[in-house]
mmCIF file of C-alpha atoms in Angstrom:
data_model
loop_
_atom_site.group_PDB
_atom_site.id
_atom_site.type_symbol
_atom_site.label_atom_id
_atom_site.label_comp_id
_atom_site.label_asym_id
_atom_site.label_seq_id
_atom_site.Cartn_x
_atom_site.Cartn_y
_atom_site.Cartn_z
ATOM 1 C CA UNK W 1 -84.441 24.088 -4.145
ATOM 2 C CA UNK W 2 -84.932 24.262 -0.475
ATOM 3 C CA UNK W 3 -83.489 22.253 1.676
ATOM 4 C CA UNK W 4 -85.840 19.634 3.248
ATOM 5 C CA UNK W 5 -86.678 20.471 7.130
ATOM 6 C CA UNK W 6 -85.883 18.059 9.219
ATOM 7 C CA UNK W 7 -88.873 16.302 10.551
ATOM 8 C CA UNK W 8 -88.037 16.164 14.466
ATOM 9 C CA UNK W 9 -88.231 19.256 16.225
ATOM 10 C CA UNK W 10 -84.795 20.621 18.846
ATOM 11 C CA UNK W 11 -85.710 21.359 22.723
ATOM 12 C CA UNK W 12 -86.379 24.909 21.597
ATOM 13 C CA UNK W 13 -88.502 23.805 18.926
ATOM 14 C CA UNK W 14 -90.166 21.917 21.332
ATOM 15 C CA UNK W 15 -90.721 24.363 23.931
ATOM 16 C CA UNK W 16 -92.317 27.029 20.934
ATOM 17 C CA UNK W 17 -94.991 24.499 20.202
ATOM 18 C CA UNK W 18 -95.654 23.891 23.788
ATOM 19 C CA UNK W 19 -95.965 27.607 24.472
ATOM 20 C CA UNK W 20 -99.532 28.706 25.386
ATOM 21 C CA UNK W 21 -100.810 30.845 22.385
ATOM 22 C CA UNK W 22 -101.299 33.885 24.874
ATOM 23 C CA UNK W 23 -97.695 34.008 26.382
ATOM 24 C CA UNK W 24 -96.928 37.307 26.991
ATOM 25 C CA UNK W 25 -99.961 38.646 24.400
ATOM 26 C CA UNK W 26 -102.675 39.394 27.280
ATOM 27 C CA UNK W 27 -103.558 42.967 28.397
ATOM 28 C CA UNK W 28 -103.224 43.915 31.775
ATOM 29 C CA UNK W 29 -107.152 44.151 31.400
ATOM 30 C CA UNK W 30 -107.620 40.002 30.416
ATOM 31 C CA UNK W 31 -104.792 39.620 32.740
ATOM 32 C CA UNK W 32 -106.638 40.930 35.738
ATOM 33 C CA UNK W 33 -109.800 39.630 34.305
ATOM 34 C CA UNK W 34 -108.383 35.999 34.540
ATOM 35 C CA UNK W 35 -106.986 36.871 38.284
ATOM 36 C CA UNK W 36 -109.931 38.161 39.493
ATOM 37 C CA UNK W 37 -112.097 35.002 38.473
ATOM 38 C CA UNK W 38 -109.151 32.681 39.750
ATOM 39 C CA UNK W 39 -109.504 34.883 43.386
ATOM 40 C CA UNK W 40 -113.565 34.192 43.102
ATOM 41 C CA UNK W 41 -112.869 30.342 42.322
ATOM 42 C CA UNK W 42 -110.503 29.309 44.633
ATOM 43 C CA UNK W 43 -113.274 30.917 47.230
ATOM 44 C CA UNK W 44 -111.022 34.228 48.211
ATOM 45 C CA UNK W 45 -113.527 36.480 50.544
ATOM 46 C CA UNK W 46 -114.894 39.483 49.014
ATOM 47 C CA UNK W 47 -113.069 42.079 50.779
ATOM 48 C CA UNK W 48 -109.456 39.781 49.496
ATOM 49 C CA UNK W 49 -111.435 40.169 46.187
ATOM 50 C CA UNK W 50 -112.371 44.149 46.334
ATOM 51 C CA UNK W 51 -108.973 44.751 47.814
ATOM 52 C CA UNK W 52 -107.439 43.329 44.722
ATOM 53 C CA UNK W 53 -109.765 45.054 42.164
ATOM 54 C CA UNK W 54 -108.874 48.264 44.150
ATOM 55 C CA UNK W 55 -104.863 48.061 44.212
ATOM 56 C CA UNK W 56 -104.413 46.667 40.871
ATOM 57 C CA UNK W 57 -107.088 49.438 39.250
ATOM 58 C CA UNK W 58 -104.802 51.935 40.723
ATOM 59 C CA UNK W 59 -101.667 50.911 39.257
ATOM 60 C CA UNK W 60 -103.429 50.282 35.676
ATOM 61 C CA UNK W 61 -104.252 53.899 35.623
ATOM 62 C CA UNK W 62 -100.806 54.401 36.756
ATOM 63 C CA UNK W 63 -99.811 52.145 33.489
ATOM 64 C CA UNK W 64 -102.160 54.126 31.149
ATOM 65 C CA UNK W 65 -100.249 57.494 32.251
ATOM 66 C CA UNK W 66 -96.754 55.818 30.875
ATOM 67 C CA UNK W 67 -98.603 53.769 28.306
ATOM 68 C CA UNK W 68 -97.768 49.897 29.516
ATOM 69 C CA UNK W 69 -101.329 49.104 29.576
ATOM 70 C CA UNK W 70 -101.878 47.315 26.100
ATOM 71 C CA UNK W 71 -99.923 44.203 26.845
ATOM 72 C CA UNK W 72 -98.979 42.696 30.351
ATOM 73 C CA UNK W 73 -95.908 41.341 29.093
ATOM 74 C CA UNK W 74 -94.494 45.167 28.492
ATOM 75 C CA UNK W 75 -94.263 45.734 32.587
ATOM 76 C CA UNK W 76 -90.957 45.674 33.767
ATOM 77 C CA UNK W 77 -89.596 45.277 37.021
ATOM 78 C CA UNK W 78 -87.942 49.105 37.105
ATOM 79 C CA UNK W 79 -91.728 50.302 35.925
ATOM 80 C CA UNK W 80 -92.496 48.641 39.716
ATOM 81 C CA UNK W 81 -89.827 50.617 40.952
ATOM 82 C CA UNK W 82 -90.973 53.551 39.424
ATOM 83 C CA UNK W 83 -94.674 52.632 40.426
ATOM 84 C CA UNK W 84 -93.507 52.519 44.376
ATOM 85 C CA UNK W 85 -91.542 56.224 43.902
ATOM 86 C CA UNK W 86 -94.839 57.382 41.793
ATOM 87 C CA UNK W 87 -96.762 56.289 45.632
ATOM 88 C CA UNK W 88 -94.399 57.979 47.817
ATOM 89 C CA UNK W 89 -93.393 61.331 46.076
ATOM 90 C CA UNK W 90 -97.131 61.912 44.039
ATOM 91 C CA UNK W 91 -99.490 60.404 46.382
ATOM 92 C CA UNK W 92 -97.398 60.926 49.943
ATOM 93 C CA UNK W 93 -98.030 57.193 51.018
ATOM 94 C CA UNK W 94 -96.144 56.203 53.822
ATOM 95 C CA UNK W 95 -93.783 52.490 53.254
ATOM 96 C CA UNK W 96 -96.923 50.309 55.400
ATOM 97 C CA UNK W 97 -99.600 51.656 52.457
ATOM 98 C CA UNK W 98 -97.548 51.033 49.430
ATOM 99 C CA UNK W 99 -96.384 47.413 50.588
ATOM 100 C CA UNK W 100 -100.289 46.563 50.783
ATOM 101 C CA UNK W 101 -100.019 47.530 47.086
ATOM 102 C CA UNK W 102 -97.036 45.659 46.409
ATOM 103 C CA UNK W 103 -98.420 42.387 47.979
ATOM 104 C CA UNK W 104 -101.350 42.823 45.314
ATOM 105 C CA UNK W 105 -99.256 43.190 42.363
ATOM 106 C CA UNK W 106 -97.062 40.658 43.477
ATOM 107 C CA UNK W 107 -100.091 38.205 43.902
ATOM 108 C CA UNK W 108 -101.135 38.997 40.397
ATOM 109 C CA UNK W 109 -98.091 38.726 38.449
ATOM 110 C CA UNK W 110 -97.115 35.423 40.595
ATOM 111 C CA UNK W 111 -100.492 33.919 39.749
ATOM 112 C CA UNK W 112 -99.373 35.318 35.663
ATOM 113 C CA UNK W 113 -96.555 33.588 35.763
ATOM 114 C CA UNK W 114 -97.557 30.158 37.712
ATOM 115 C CA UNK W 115 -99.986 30.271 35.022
ATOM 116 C CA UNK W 116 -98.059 30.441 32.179
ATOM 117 C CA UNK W 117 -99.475 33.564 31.008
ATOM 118 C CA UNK W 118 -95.913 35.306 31.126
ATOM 119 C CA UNK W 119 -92.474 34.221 30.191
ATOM 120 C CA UNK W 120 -90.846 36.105 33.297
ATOM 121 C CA UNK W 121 -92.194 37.520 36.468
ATOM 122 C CA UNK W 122 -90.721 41.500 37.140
ATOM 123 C CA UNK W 123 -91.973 40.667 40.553
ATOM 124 C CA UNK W 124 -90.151 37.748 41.561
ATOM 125 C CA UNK W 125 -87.952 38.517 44.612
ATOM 126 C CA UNK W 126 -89.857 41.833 44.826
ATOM 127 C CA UNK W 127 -89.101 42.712 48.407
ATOM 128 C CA UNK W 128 -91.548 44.906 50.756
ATOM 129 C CA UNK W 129 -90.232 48.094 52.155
ATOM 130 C CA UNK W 130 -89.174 48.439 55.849
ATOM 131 C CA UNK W 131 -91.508 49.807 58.053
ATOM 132 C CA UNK W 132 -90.523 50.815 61.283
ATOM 133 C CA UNK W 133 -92.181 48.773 64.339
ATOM 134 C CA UNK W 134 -92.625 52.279 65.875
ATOM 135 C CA UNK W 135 -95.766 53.108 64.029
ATOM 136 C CA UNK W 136 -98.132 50.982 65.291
ATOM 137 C CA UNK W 137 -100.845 53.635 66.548
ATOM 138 C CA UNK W 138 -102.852 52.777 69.777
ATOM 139 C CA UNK W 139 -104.758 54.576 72.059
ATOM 140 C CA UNK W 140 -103.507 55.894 75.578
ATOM 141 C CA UNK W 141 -105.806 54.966 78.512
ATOM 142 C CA UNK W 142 -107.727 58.690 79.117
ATOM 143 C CA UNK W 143 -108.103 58.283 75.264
ATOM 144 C CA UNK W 144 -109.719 54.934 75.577
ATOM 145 C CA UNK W 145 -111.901 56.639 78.443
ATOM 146 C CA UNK W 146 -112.825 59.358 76.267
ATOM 147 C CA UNK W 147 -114.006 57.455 73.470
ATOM 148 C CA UNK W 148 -116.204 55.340 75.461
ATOM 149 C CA UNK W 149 -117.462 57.731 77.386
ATOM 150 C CA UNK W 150 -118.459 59.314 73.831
ATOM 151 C CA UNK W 151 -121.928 57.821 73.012
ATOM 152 C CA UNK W 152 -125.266 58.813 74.267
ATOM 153 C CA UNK W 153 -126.138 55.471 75.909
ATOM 154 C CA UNK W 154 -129.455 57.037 76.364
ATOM 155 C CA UNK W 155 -130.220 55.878 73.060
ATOM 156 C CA UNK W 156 -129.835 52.602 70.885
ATOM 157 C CA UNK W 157 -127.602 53.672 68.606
ATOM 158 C CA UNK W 158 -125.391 54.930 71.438
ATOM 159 C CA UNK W 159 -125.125 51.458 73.330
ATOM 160 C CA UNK W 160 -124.661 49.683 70.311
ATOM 161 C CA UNK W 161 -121.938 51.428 69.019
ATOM 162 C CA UNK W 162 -120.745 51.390 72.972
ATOM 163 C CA UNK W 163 -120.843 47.546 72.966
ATOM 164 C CA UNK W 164 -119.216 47.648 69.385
ATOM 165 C CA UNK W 165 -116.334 49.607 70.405
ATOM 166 C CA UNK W 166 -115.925 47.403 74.019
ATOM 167 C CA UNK W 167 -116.289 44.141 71.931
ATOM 168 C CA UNK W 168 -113.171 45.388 69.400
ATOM 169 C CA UNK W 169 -110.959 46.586 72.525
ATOM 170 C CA UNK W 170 -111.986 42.944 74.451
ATOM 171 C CA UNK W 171 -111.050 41.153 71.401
ATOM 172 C CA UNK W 172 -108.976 42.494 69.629
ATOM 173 C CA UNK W 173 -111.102 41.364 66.325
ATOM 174 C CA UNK W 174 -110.656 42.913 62.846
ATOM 175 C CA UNK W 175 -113.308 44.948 60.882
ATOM 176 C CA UNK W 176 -114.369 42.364 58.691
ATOM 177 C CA UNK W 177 -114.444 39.811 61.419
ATOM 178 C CA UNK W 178 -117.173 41.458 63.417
ATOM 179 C CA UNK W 179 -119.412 42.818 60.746
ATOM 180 C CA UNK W 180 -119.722 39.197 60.441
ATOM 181 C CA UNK W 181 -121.095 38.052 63.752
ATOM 182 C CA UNK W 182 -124.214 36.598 64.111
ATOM 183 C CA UNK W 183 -126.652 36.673 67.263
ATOM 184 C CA UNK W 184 -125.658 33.061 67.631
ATOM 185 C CA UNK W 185 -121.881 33.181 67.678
ATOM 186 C CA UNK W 186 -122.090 35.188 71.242
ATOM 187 C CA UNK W 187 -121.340 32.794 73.992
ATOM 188 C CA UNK W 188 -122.105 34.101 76.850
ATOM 189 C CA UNK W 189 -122.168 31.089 78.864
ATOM 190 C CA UNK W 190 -119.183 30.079 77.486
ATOM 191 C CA UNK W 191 -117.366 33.313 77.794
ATOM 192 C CA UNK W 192 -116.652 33.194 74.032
ATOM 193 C CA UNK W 193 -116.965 34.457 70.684
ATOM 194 C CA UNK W 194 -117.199 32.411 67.697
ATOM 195 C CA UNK W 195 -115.437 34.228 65.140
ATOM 196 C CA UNK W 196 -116.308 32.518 61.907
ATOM 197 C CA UNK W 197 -115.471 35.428 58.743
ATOM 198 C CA UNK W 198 -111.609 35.529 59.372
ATOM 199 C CA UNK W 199 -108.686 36.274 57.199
ATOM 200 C CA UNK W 200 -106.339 33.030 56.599
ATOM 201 C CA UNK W 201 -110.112 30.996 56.739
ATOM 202 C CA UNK W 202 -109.978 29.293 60.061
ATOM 203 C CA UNK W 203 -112.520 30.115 62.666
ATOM 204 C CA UNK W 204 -111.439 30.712 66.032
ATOM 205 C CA UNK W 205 -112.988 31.382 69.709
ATOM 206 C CA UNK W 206 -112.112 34.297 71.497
ATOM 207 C CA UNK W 207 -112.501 35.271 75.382
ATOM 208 C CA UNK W 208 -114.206 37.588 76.489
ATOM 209 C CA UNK W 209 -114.935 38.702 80.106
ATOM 210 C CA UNK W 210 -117.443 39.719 82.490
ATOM 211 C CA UNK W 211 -117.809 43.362 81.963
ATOM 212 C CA UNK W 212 -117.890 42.578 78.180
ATOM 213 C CA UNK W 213 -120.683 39.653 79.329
ATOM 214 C CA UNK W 214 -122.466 41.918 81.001
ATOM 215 C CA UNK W 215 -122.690 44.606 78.357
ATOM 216 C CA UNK W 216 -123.627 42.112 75.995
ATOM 217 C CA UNK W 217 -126.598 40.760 77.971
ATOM 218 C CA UNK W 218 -127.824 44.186 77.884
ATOM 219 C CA UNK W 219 -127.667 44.886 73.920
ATOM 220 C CA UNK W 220 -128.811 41.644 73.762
ATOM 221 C CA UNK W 221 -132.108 42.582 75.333
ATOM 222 C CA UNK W 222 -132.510 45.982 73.993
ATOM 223 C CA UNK W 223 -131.794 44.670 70.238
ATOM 224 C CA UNK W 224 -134.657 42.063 70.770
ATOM 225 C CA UNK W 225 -135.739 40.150 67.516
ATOM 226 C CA UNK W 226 -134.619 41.312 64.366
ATOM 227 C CA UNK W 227 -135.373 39.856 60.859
ATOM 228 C CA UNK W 228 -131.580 39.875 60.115
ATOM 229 C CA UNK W 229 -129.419 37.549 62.314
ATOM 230 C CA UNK W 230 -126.471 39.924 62.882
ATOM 231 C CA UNK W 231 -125.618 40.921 66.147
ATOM 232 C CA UNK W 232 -124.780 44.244 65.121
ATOM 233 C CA UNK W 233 -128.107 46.285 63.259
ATOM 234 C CA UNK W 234 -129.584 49.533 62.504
ATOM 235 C CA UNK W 235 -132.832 51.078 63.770
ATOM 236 C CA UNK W 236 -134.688 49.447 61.438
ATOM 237 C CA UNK W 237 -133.368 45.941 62.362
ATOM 238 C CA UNK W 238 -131.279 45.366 59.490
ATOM 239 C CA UNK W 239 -127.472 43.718 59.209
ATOM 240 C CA UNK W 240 -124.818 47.145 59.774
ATOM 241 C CA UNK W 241 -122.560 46.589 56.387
ATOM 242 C CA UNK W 242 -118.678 46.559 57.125
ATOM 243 C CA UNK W 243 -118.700 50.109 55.874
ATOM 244 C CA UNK W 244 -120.877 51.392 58.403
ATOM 245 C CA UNK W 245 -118.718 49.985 61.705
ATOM 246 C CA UNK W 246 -116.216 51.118 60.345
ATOM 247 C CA UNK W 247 -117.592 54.981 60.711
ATOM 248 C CA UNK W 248 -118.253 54.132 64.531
ATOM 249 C CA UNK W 249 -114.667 54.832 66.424
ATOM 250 C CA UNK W 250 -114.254 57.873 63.992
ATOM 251 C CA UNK W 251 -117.348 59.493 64.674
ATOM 252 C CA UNK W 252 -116.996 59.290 68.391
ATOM 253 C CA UNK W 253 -113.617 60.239 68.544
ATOM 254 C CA UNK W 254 -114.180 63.242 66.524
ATOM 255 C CA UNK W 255 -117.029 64.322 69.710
ATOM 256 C CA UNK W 256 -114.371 63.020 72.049
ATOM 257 C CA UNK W 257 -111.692 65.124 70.388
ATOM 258 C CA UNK W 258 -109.039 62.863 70.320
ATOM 259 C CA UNK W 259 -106.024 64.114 68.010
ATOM 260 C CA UNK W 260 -102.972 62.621 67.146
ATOM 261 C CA UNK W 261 -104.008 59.234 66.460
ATOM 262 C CA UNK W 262 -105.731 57.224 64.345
ATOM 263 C CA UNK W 263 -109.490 56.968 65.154
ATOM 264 C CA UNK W 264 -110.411 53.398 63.219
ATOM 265 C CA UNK W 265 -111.480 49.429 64.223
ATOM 266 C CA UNK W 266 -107.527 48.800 63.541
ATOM 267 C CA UNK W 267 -106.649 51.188 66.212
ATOM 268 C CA UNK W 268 -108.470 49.589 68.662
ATOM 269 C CA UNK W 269 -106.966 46.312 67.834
ATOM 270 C CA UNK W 270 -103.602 47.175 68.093
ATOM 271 C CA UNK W 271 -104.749 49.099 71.658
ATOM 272 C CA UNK W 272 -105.936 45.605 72.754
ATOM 273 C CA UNK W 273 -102.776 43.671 71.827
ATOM 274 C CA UNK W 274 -100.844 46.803 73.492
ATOM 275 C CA UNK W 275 -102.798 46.386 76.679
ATOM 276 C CA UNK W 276 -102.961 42.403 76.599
ATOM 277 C CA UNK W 277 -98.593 42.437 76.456
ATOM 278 C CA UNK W 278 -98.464 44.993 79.125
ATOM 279 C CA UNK W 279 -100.799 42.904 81.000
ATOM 280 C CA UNK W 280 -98.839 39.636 80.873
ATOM 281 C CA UNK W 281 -99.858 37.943 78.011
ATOM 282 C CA UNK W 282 -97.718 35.618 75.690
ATOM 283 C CA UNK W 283 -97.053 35.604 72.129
ATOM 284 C CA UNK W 284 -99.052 31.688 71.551
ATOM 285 C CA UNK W 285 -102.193 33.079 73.534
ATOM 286 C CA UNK W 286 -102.101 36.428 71.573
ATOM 287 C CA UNK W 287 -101.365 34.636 68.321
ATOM 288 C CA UNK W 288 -104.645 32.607 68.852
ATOM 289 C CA UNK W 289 -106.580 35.051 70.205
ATOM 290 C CA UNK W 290 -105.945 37.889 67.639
ATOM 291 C CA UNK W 291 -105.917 34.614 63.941
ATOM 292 C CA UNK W 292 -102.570 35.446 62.988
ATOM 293 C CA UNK W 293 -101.272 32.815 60.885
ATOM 294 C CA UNK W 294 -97.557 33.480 61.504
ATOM 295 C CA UNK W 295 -95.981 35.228 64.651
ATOM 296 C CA UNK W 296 -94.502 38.246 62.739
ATOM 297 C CA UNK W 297 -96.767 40.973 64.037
ATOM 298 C CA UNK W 298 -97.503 39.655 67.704
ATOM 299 C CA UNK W 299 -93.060 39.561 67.720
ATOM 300 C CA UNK W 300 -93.825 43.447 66.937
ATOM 301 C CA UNK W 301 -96.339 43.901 69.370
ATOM 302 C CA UNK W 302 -93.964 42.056 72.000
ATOM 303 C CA UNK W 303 -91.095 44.018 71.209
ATOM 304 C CA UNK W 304 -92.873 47.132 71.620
ATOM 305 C CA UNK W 305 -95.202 46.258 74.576
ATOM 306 C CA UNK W 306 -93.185 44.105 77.225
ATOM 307 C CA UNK W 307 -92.593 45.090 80.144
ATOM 308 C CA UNK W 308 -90.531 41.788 81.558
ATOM 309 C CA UNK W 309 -87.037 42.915 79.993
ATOM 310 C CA UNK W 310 -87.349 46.203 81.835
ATOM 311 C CA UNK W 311 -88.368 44.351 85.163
ATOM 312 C CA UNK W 312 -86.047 42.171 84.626
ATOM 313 C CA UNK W 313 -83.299 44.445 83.789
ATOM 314 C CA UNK W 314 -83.664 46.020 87.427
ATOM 315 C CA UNK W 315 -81.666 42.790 88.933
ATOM 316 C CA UNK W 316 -79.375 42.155 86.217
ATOM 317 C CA UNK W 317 -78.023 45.854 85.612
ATOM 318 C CA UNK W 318 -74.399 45.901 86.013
ATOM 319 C CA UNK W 319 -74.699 49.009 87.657
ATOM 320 C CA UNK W 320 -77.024 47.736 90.714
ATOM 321 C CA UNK W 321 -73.968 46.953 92.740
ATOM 322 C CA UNK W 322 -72.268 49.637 91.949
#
């Protein structure tokens, strides 16, 4: 005869019946399934939302090839570190492009684990890889002449893409952030821009001057009265998607010839933070002006871009007296 359970369950007992039935059973599939609707609930933007389907697609088909795909649970923390080599040695991605890969994965097994999905998290502590402040890409100043200089402004597509290109190196504004500007949101007697589509969610103003007024004005008045409300549209009077802008500063500084540098939106933002340092400005005003949420990459841009320490260095080198 058996002998008779005993009736109360132990702590571990307890914690087994607690358990949700799917710890550790999901496949990375229902996994990212469940992620991706959490993303589109808690109102994440659809590029957060593509960028997430994108990253975490390409390390599933990185799971298939070393067959970890059939349950979530099975992915390790060394198949991460394997993932990362897999990046830089197959694909040739430089440390910046895998960490926007790690941040993903780390976002989806975090939201796993918070969720009780999984019993550990392989990415907890997962640190990003150093990337050198050195490789922020901007343009020089002929550069910056060459690719204006670049479109026909005999045309419309030529002054739009003119006043696109003016409006990124003014502001300093992301892709994404000015494919969603609307007729409205241009100030001009003001001397703002209401930027409302922005990363972190909270819309901001930014400055613009009068040359960038001025060139406005003009678009303005040539783009007339369009069935779609976006300040930036085709011949046909229609919104430009994201996908087309971001074509523009490629295409014109493949006709301007410009080699050795990145030709992209991006580029021209980190040109305009280059430019605003050398010019004087300081990290709050920057920090506002380009919507970071923490000072991390206007401290890069600083460090990189100010000329005050080597001003200042001219009365305090211990050689001067010498």
């Amino acid at each position: 005869m058996s002998k008779r359970r005993n009736n109360a369950l132990t702590a571990e007992e307890i914690e087994i019946a607690s358990e949700p039935i799917e710890l550790d059973t999901l496949s990375f599939d229902e996994a990212m399934s469940r992620f991706i609707s959490d993303g589109e609930r808690r109102g994440l933007r659809p590029d957060t939302i593509t960028y997430y389907r994108t990253k975490l697609g390409q390390f599933r088909r990185w799971l298939v090839s070393v067959d970890k795909v059939d349950k979530i649970s099975m992915v390790l923390r060394q198949d991460i570190d394997d993932y990362v080599v897999y990046l830089r040695d197959n694909r040739g991605l430089k440390n910046g492009a895998i960490n926007t890969s790690i941040r993903a994965i780390r976002s989806f097994f975090g939201f796993l684990y918070e969720s009780k999905y999984l019993r550990n998290n392989p990415l907890k502590g997962y640190s990003l890889l150093s990337v050198r402040s050195g490789n922020v890409e901007t343009f020089t100043i002929k550069q910056l002449r060459d690719l204006l200089n670049a479109p026909d402004k005999r045309t419309f597509i030529g002054v739009r893409d003119y006043t696109y290109m003016l409006l990124l190196l003014e502001t300093g504004i992301r892709l994404s952030e000015s494919a969603a500007i609307l007729v409205e949101d241009v100030k001009l007697s003001e001397g703002v821009i209401f930027v409302r589509h922005t990363k972190n969610h909270f819309h901001r103003y930014v400055p613009i001057q009068a040359k960038m007024k001025e060139q406005l004005k003009r678009y303005l008045k040539l783009r007339g009265t369009c069935e779609s409300n976006h300040l930036f549209v085709t011949l046909d009077g229609e919104a430009m998607k994201r996908s087309a802008l971001q074509k523009i500063v490629a295409k014109y500084g493949k006709i301007a010839k410009i080699k050795d540098v990145r030709c992209s939106p991006h580029t021209l933002r980190h040109t305009f933070a280059k430019l605003s340092v050398m010019n004087g400005a300081g990290v709050f005003e920057l920090q506002k002006i380009l919507g970071h949420s923490t000072m991390e990459m206007v401290k890069v841009y600083v460090n990189l871009y100010s000329s005050d320490v080597y001003e200042k260095h001219k009365e305090f080198s211990p050689l001067k007296n010498l």
